[in-house]
Coordinates of C-alpha atoms and ligand atoms in Angstrom, one line a residue:
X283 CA 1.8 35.1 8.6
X284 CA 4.1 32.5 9.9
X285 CA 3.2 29.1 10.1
X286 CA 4.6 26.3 12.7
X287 CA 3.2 22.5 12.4
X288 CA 1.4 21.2 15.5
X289 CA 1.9 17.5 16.2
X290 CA -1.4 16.6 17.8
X291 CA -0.6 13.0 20.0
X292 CA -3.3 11.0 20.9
X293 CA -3.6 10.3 24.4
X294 CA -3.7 6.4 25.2
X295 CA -7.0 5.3 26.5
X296 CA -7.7 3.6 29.6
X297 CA -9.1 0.2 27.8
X298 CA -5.7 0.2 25.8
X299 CA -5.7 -3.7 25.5
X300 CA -4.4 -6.1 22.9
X301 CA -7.6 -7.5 21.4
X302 CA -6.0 -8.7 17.9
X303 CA -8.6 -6.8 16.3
X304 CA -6.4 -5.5 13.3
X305 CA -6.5 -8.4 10.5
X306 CA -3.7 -7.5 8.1
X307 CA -1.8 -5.4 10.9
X308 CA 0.7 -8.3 11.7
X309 CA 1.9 -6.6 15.0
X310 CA -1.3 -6.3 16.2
X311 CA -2.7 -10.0 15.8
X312 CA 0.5 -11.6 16.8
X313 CA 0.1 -10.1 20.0
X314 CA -3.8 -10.9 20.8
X315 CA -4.4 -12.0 24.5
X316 CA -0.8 -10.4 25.7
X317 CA -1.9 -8.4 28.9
X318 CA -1.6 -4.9 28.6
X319 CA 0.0 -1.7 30.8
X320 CA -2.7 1.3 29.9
X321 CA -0.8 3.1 32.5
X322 CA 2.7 2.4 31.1
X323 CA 1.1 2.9 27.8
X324 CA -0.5 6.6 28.9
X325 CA 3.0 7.4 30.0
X326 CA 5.4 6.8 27.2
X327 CA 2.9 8.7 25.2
X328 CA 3.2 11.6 27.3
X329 CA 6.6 11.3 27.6
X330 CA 7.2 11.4 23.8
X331 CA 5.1 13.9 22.8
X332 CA 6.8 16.6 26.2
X333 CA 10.4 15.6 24.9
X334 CA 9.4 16.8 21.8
X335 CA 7.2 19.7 22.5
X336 CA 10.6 20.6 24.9
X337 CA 12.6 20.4 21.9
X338 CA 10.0 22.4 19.6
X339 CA 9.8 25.6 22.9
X340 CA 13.7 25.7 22.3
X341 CA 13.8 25.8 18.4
X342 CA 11.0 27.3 17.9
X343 CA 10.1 25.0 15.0
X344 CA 7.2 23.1 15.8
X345 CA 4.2 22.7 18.2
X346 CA 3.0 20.0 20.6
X347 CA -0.6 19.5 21.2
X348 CA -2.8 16.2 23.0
X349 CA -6.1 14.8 21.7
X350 CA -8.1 13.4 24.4
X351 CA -8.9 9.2 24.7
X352 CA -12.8 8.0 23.6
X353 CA -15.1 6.4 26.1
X354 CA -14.7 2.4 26.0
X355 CA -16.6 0.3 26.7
X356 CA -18.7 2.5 23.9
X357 CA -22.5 2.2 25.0
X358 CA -23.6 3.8 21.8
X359 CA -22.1 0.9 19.5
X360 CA -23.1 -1.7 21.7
X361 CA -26.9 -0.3 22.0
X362 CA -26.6 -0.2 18.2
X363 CA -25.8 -4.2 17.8
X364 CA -28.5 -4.9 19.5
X365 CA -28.0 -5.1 23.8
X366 CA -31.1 -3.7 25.7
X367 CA -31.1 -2.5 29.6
X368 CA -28.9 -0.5 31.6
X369 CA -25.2 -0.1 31.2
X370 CA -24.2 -3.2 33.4
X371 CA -27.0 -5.4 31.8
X372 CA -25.6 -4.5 27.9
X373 CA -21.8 -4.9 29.5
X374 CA -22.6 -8.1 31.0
X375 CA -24.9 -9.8 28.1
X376 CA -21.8 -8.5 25.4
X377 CA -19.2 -10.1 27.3
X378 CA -20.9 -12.9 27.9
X379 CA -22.1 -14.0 25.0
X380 CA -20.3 -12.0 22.5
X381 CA -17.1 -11.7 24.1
X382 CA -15.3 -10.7 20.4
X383 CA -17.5 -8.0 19.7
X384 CA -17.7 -6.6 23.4
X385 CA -13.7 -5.9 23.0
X386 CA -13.9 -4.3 19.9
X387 CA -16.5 -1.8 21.3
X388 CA -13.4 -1.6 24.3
X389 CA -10.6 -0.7 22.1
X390 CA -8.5 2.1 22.7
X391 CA -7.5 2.4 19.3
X392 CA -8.5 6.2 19.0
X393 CA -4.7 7.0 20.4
X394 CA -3.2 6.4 16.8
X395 CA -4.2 10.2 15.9
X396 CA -2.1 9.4 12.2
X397 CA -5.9 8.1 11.6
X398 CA -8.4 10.6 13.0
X399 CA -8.2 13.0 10.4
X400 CA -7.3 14.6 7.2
X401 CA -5.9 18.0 7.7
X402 CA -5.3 20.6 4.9
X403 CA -4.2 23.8 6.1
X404 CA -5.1 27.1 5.2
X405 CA -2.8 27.5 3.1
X406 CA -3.6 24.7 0.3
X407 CA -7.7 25.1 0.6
X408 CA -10.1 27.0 -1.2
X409 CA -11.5 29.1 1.0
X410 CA -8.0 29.9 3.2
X411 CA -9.2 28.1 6.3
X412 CA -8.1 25.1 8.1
X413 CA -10.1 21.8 6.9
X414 CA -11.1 18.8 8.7
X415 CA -12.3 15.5 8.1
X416 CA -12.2 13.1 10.6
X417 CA -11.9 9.6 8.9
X418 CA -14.6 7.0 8.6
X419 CA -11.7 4.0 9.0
X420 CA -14.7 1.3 7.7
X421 CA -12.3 -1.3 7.3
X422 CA -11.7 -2.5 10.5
X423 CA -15.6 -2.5 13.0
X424 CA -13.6 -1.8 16.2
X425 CA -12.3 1.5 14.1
X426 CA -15.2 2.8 12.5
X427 CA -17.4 3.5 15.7
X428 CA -14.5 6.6 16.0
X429 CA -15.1 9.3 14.0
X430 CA -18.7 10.4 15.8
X431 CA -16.4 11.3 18.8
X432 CA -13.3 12.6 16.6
X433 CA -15.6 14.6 14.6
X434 CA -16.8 16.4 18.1
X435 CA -13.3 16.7 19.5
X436 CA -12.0 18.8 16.6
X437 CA -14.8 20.5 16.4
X438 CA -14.7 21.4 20.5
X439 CA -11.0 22.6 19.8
X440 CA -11.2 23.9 16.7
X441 CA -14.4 25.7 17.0
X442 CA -14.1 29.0 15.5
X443 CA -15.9 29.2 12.0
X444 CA -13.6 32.6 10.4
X445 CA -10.5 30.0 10.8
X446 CA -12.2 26.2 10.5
X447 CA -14.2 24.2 8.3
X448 CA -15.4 20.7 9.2
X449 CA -16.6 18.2 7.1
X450 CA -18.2 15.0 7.9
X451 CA -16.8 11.5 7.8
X452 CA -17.3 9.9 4.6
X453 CA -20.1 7.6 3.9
X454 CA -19.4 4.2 6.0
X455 CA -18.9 2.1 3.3
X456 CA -15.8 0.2 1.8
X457 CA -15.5 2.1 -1.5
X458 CA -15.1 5.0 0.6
X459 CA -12.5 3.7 3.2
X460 CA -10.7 6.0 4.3
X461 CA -7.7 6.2 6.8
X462 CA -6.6 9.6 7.6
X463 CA -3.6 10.9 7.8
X464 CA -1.6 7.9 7.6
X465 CA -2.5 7.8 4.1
X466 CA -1.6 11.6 3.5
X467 CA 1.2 13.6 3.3
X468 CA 1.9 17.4 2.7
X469 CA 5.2 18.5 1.4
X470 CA 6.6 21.9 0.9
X471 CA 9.3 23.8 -0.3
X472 CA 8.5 26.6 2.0
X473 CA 6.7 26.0 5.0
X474 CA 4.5 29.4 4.8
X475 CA 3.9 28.6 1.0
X476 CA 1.0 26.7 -0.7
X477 CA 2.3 22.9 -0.3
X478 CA 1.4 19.7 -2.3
X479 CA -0.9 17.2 -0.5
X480 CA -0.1 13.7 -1.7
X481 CA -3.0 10.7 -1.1
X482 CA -1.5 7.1 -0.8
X483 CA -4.5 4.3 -1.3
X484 CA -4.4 1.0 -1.1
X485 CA -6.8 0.4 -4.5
X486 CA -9.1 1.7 -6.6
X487 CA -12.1 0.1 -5.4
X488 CA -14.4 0.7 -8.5
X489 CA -12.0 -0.5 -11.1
X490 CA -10.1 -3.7 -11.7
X491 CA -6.8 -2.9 -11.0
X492 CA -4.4 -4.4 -9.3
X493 CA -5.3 -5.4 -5.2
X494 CA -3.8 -6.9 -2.4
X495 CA -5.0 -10.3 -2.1
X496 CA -4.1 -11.6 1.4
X497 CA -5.4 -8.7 3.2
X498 CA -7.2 -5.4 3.0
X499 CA -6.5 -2.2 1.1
X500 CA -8.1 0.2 3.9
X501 CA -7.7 3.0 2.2
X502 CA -9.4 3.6 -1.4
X503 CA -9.0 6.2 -4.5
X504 CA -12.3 7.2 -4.1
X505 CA -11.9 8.1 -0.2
X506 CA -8.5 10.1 -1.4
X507 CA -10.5 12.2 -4.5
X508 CA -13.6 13.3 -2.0
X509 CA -11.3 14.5 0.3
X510 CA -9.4 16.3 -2.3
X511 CA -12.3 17.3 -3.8
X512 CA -14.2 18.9 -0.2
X513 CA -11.0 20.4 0.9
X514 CA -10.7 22.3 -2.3
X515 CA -7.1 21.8 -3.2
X516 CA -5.9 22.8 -6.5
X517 CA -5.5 19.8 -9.1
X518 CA -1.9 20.7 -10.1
X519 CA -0.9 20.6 -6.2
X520 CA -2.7 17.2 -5.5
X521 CA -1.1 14.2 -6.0
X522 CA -2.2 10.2 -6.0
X523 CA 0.1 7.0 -5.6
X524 CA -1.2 3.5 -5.1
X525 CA 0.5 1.8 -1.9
X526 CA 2.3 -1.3 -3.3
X527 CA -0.2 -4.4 -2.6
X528 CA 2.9 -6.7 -2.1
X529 CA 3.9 -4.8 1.1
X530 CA 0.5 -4.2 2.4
X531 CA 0.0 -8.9 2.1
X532 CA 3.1 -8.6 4.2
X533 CA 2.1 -6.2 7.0
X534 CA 2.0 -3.0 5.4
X535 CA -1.6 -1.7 6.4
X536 CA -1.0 2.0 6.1
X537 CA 0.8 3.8 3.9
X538 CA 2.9 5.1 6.9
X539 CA 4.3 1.9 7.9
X540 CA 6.9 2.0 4.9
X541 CA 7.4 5.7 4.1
X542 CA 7.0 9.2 5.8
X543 CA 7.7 12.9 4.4
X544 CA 7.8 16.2 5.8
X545 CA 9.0 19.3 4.0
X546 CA 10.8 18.9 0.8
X547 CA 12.1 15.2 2.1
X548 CA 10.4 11.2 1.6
X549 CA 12.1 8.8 3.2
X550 CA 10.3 4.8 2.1
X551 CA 11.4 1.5 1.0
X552 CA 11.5 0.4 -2.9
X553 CA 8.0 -1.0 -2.0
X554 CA 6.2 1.3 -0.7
X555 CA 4.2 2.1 -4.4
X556 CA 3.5 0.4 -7.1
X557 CA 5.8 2.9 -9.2
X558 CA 8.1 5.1 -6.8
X559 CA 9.7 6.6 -9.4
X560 CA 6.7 7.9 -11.0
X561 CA 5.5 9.5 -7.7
X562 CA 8.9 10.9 -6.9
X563 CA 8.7 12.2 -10.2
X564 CA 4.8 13.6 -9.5
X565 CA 5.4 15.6 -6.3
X566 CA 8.6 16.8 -7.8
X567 CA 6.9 18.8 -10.6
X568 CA 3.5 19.6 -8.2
X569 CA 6.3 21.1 -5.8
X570 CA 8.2 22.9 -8.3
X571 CA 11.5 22.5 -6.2
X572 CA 13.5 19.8 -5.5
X573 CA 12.5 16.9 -3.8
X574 CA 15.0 15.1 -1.6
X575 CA 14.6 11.4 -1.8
X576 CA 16.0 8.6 0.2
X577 CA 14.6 5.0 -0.5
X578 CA 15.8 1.9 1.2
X579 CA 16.4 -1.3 -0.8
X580 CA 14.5 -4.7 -0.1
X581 CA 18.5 -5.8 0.0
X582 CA 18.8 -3.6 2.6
X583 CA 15.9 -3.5 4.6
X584 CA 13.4 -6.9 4.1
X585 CA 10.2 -6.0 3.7
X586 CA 9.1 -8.1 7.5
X587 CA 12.0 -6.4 9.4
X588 CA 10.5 -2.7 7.9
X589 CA 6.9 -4.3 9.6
X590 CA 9.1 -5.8 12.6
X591 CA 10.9 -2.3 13.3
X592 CA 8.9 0.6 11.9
X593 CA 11.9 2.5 11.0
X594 CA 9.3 4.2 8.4
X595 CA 6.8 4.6 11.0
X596 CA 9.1 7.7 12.4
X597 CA 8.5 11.4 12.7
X598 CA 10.3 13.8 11.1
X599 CA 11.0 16.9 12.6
X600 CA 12.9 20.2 11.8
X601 CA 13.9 22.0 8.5
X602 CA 16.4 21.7 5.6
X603 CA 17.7 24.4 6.8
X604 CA 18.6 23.9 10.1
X605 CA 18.6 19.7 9.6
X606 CA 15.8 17.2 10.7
X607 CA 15.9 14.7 12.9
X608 CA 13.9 11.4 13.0
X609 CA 12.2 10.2 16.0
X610 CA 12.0 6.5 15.9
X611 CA 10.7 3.8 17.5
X612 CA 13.4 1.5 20.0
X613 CA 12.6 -1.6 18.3
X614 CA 14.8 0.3 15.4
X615 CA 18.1 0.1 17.6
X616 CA 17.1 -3.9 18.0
X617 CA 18.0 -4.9 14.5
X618 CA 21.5 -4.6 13.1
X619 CA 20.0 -4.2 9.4
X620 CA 17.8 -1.4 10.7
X621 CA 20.8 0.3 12.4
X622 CA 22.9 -0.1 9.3
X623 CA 19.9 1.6 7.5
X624 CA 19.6 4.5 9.9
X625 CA 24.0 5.2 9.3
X626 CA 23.3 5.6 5.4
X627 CA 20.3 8.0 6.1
X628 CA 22.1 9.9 8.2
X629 CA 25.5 10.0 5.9
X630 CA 24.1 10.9 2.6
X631 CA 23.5 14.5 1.8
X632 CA 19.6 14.7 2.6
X633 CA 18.2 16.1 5.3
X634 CA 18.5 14.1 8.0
X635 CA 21.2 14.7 10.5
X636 CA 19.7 13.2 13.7
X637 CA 18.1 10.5 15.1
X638 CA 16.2 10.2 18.5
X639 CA 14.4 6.9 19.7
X640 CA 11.2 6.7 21.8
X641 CA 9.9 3.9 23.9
X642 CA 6.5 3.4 22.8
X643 CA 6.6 -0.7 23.0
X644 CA 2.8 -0.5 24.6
X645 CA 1.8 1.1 21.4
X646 CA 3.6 -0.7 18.9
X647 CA 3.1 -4.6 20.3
X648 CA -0.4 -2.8 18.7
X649 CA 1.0 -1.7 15.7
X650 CA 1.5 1.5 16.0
X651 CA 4.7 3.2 16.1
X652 CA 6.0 7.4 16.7
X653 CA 3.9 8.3 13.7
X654 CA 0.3 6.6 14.0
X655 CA 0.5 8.3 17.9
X656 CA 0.4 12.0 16.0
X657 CA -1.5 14.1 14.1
X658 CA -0.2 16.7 11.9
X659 CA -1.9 20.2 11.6
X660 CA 0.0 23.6 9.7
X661 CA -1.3 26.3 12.1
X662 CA -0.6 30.1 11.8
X663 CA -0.3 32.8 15.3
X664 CA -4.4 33.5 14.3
X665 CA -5.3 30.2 14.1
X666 CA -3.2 28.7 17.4
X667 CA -4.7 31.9 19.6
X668 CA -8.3 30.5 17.9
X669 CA -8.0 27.0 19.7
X670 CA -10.8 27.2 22.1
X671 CA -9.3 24.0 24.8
X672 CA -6.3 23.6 26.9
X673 CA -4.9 21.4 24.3
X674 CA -1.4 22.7 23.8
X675 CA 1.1 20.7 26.2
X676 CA 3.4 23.1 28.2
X677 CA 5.0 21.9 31.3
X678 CA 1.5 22.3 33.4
X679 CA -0.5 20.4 30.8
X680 CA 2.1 17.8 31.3
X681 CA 2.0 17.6 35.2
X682 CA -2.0 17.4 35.1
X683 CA -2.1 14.9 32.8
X684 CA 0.4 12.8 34.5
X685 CA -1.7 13.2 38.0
X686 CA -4.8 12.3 36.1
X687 CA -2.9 8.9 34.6
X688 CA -1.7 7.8 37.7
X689 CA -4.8 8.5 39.5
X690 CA -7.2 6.3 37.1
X691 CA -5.2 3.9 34.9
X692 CA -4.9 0.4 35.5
X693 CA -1.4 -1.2 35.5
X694 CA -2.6 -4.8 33.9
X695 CA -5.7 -5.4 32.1
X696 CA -6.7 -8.1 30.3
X697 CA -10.1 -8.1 28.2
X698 CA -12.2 -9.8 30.8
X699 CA -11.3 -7.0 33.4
X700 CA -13.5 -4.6 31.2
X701 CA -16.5 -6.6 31.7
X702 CA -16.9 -5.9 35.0
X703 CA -19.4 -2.2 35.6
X704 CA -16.8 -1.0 37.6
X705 CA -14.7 -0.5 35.0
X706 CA -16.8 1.1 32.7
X707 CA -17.9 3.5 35.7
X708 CA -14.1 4.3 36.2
X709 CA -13.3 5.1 33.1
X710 CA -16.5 7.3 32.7
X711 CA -15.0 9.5 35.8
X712 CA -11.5 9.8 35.3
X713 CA -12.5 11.0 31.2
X714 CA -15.3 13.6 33.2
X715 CA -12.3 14.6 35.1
X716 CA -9.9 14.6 31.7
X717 CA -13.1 17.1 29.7
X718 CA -12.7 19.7 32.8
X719 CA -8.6 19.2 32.8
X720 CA -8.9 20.1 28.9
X721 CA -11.7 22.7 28.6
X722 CA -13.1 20.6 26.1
X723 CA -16.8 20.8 26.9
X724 CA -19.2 17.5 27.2
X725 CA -17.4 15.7 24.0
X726 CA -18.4 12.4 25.1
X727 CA -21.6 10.2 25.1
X728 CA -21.6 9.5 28.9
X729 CA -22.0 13.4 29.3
X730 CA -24.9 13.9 26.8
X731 CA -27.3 11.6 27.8
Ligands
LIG933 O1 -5.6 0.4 12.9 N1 -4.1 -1.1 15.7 C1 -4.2 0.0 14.8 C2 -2.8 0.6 14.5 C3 -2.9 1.9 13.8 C4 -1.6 2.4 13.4 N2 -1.7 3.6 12.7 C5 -1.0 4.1 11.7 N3 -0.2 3.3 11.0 N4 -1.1 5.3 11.3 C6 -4.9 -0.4 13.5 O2 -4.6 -1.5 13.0 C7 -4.9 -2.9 17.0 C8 -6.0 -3.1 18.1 C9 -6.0 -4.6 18.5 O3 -5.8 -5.4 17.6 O4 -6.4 -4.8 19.6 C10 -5.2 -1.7 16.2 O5 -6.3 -1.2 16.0

């Protein structure tokens, strides 16, 4: 069986808005109030993720593959803090009164896909299927009303039991915070072999260890184990590295903001853990091949310009064999350190021989770069014929999605256009439309009531 990994983008939402709802994601509250494009926003997504599924058709290397937007405003969470009546009563009493809160149920932050999941393939589990668990992301409210929906997504797409096994979200509480995949990685030697799945967390919250003190660790040891644990992935090819809790007080709120791996490769910063060389040394021996390593020094790369650029916040694409290629963000080619960094990675003898850069500035004024827009999942022939929506993006997937943007997105929203009825009723219709577009079945709230 050969396998081929699926980068899964999430779609931008209509309500993409910058709320500043993210305390310890520095991007994210330094650009609160800024008024937003969720068409723009919708596009460059797109845009990314065809380029790359273009590139991936003529390589035959990888996949590309959408995950739909939630519904925002989110009824459910409002009706659950309390607001009574019909849908334009509960918008217009939360806006009103609770104008905070009312944005947070309107964020569109379900398009950072790096945290909808954890994905082990087939290939690592117990059982030889494909496992899921859609995170619970506790550590920010605006976050944690996801996973309901996520959970129902995969489950729509990935719906046959012989391949798939879902699990729930963990239990919605902070010793259990858990991120998804932004606090994951799989390497592997080869890509049709059993790989090593390595869980970054930002602290162990039962013990008294060392913690970030300024802001929060979202993702815990606990969270990391459980998942281990229900996925069923051998001890000896499971690894665990504490995020460093300097970088996270400066900015650093996921482990993929300061490093990223794919295949036999890690590319991260000297402070991305609290002892790199120990985990270098860990996934080294779990791998039993070599592991190519390129870190970046604080001397050349300060910790607030890796934040500022998200040069770690990159894909990486491609093989050892035939060369990878990173696919960073703009901002990257905006900083002269940055730059400089990018020459050395490409000049030493690692992997690396490209570089591509994306316009994704809607995203990232949120704090969320190329890597937090995609979700990775290892699929074999059996498994891709087994996806039960119109999910993969091919150039007719594309075109309809494009239609569908520029038929229902707004150009310019700020919060207080979302508590208008209206909006809430447009967004309900063109995400009917987007269900039918994607085969994916009545996945949202709207359609089950
Ligand atoms: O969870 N931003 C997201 C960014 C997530 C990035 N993902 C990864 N690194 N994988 C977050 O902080 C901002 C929304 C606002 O502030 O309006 C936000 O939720």
């Amino acid at each position: 069986m050969t396998f081929k990994e699926y980068n899964f983008d999430g779609l931008v939402g209509l309500s993409h808005h910058y709320g500043g709802h993210s305390f310890g994601n520095v991007a994210s509250s330094g650009n609160a109030a800024l008024v937003s494009n969720p068409k723009q926003a919708a596009l460059q997504g797109l845009l990314k993720a065809k380029t790359l599924a273009d590139m991936g058709l003529e390589n035959g290397l990888w996949g590309q593959a959408i995950l739909p937007p939630q519904e925002r405003p989110f009824m459910p969470a409002l009706r659950q803090l309390g607001f009574a009546g019909n849908d334009a009563e509960i918008i217009e009493q939360a806006a009103k009164h609770h104008p905070q809160i009312f944005a947070k149920c309107c964020s569109a932050a379900s398009m950072w896909t790096a945290n909808a999941a954890t994905i082990s393939p087939s290939l690592d589990t117990h059982n030889g299927k494909l496992h899921f668990t859609p995170a619970n992301l506790v550590a920010m409210y605006h976050r944690s009303v996801e996973h309901v929906v996520t959970g129902r997504v995969l489950k729509s797409i990935f719906a046959d039991p012989a391949h798939f096994d879902h699990h729930a979200a963990l239990p919605q509480n902070i010793i259990f915070g858990d991120e998804g995949a932004a606090n994951h990685t799989r390497f592997f030697d080869d890509i049709n072999h059993q790989g090593v799945e390595f869980f970054t967390f930002g602290a162990d919250a039962l013990a008294t260890g060392i913690k970030p003190q300024r802001y929060p660790a979202r993702q815990t040891l606990e969270a990391s184990r459980i998942i281990a644990r229900q996925h069923g992935l051998p001890e000896l090819k499971t690894v665990f590295g504490q995020q460093n809790p300097d970088a996270i007080d400066a900015g650093v709120f996921h482990n993929d903001v300061i490093a990223v791996g794919h295949g036999n490769f890690i590319l991260c910063h000297e402070l991305a853990f609290v002892d790199n060389q120990k985990i270098y040394a860990d996934i080294e021996a779990a791998l039993g091949a070599k592991l190519f390593v390129h870190e970046v020094s604080q001397q050349d790369l300060p910790i607030k310009d890796v934040v500022s650029s998200y040069l770690f916040n990159s894909q990486i694409i491609g093989n050892a064999k035939n060369g990878m290629t990173l696919i960073a963000p703009e901002e990257c080619t905006k900083n002269r350190q940055v730059s400089a960094v990018i020459g050395k990675i490409l000049a030493d003898n690692g992997p690396v021989n490209a570089v591509k850069y994306f316009d994704v500035k809607q995203s990232m004024q949120n704090g969320g770069g190329p890597a937090c827009l995609r979700l990775r999942v290892l699929m074999n022939d059996a498994q891709v014929k087994a996806i039960n929506a119109r999910v993969l993006l091919d150039d007719d997937l594309y075109a309809d999605l494009v239609t569908w943007v520029h038929k229902h997105y707004r150009d310019r929203l700020e919060i207080a256009d979302m508590a208008d009825i209206g909006f809430y009723h447009e967004c309900c219709a063109a995400l009917d439309e987007l269900t039918k577009i994607m085969k994916l079945g009545a996945v949202y709230d709207f359609q089950r009531r």
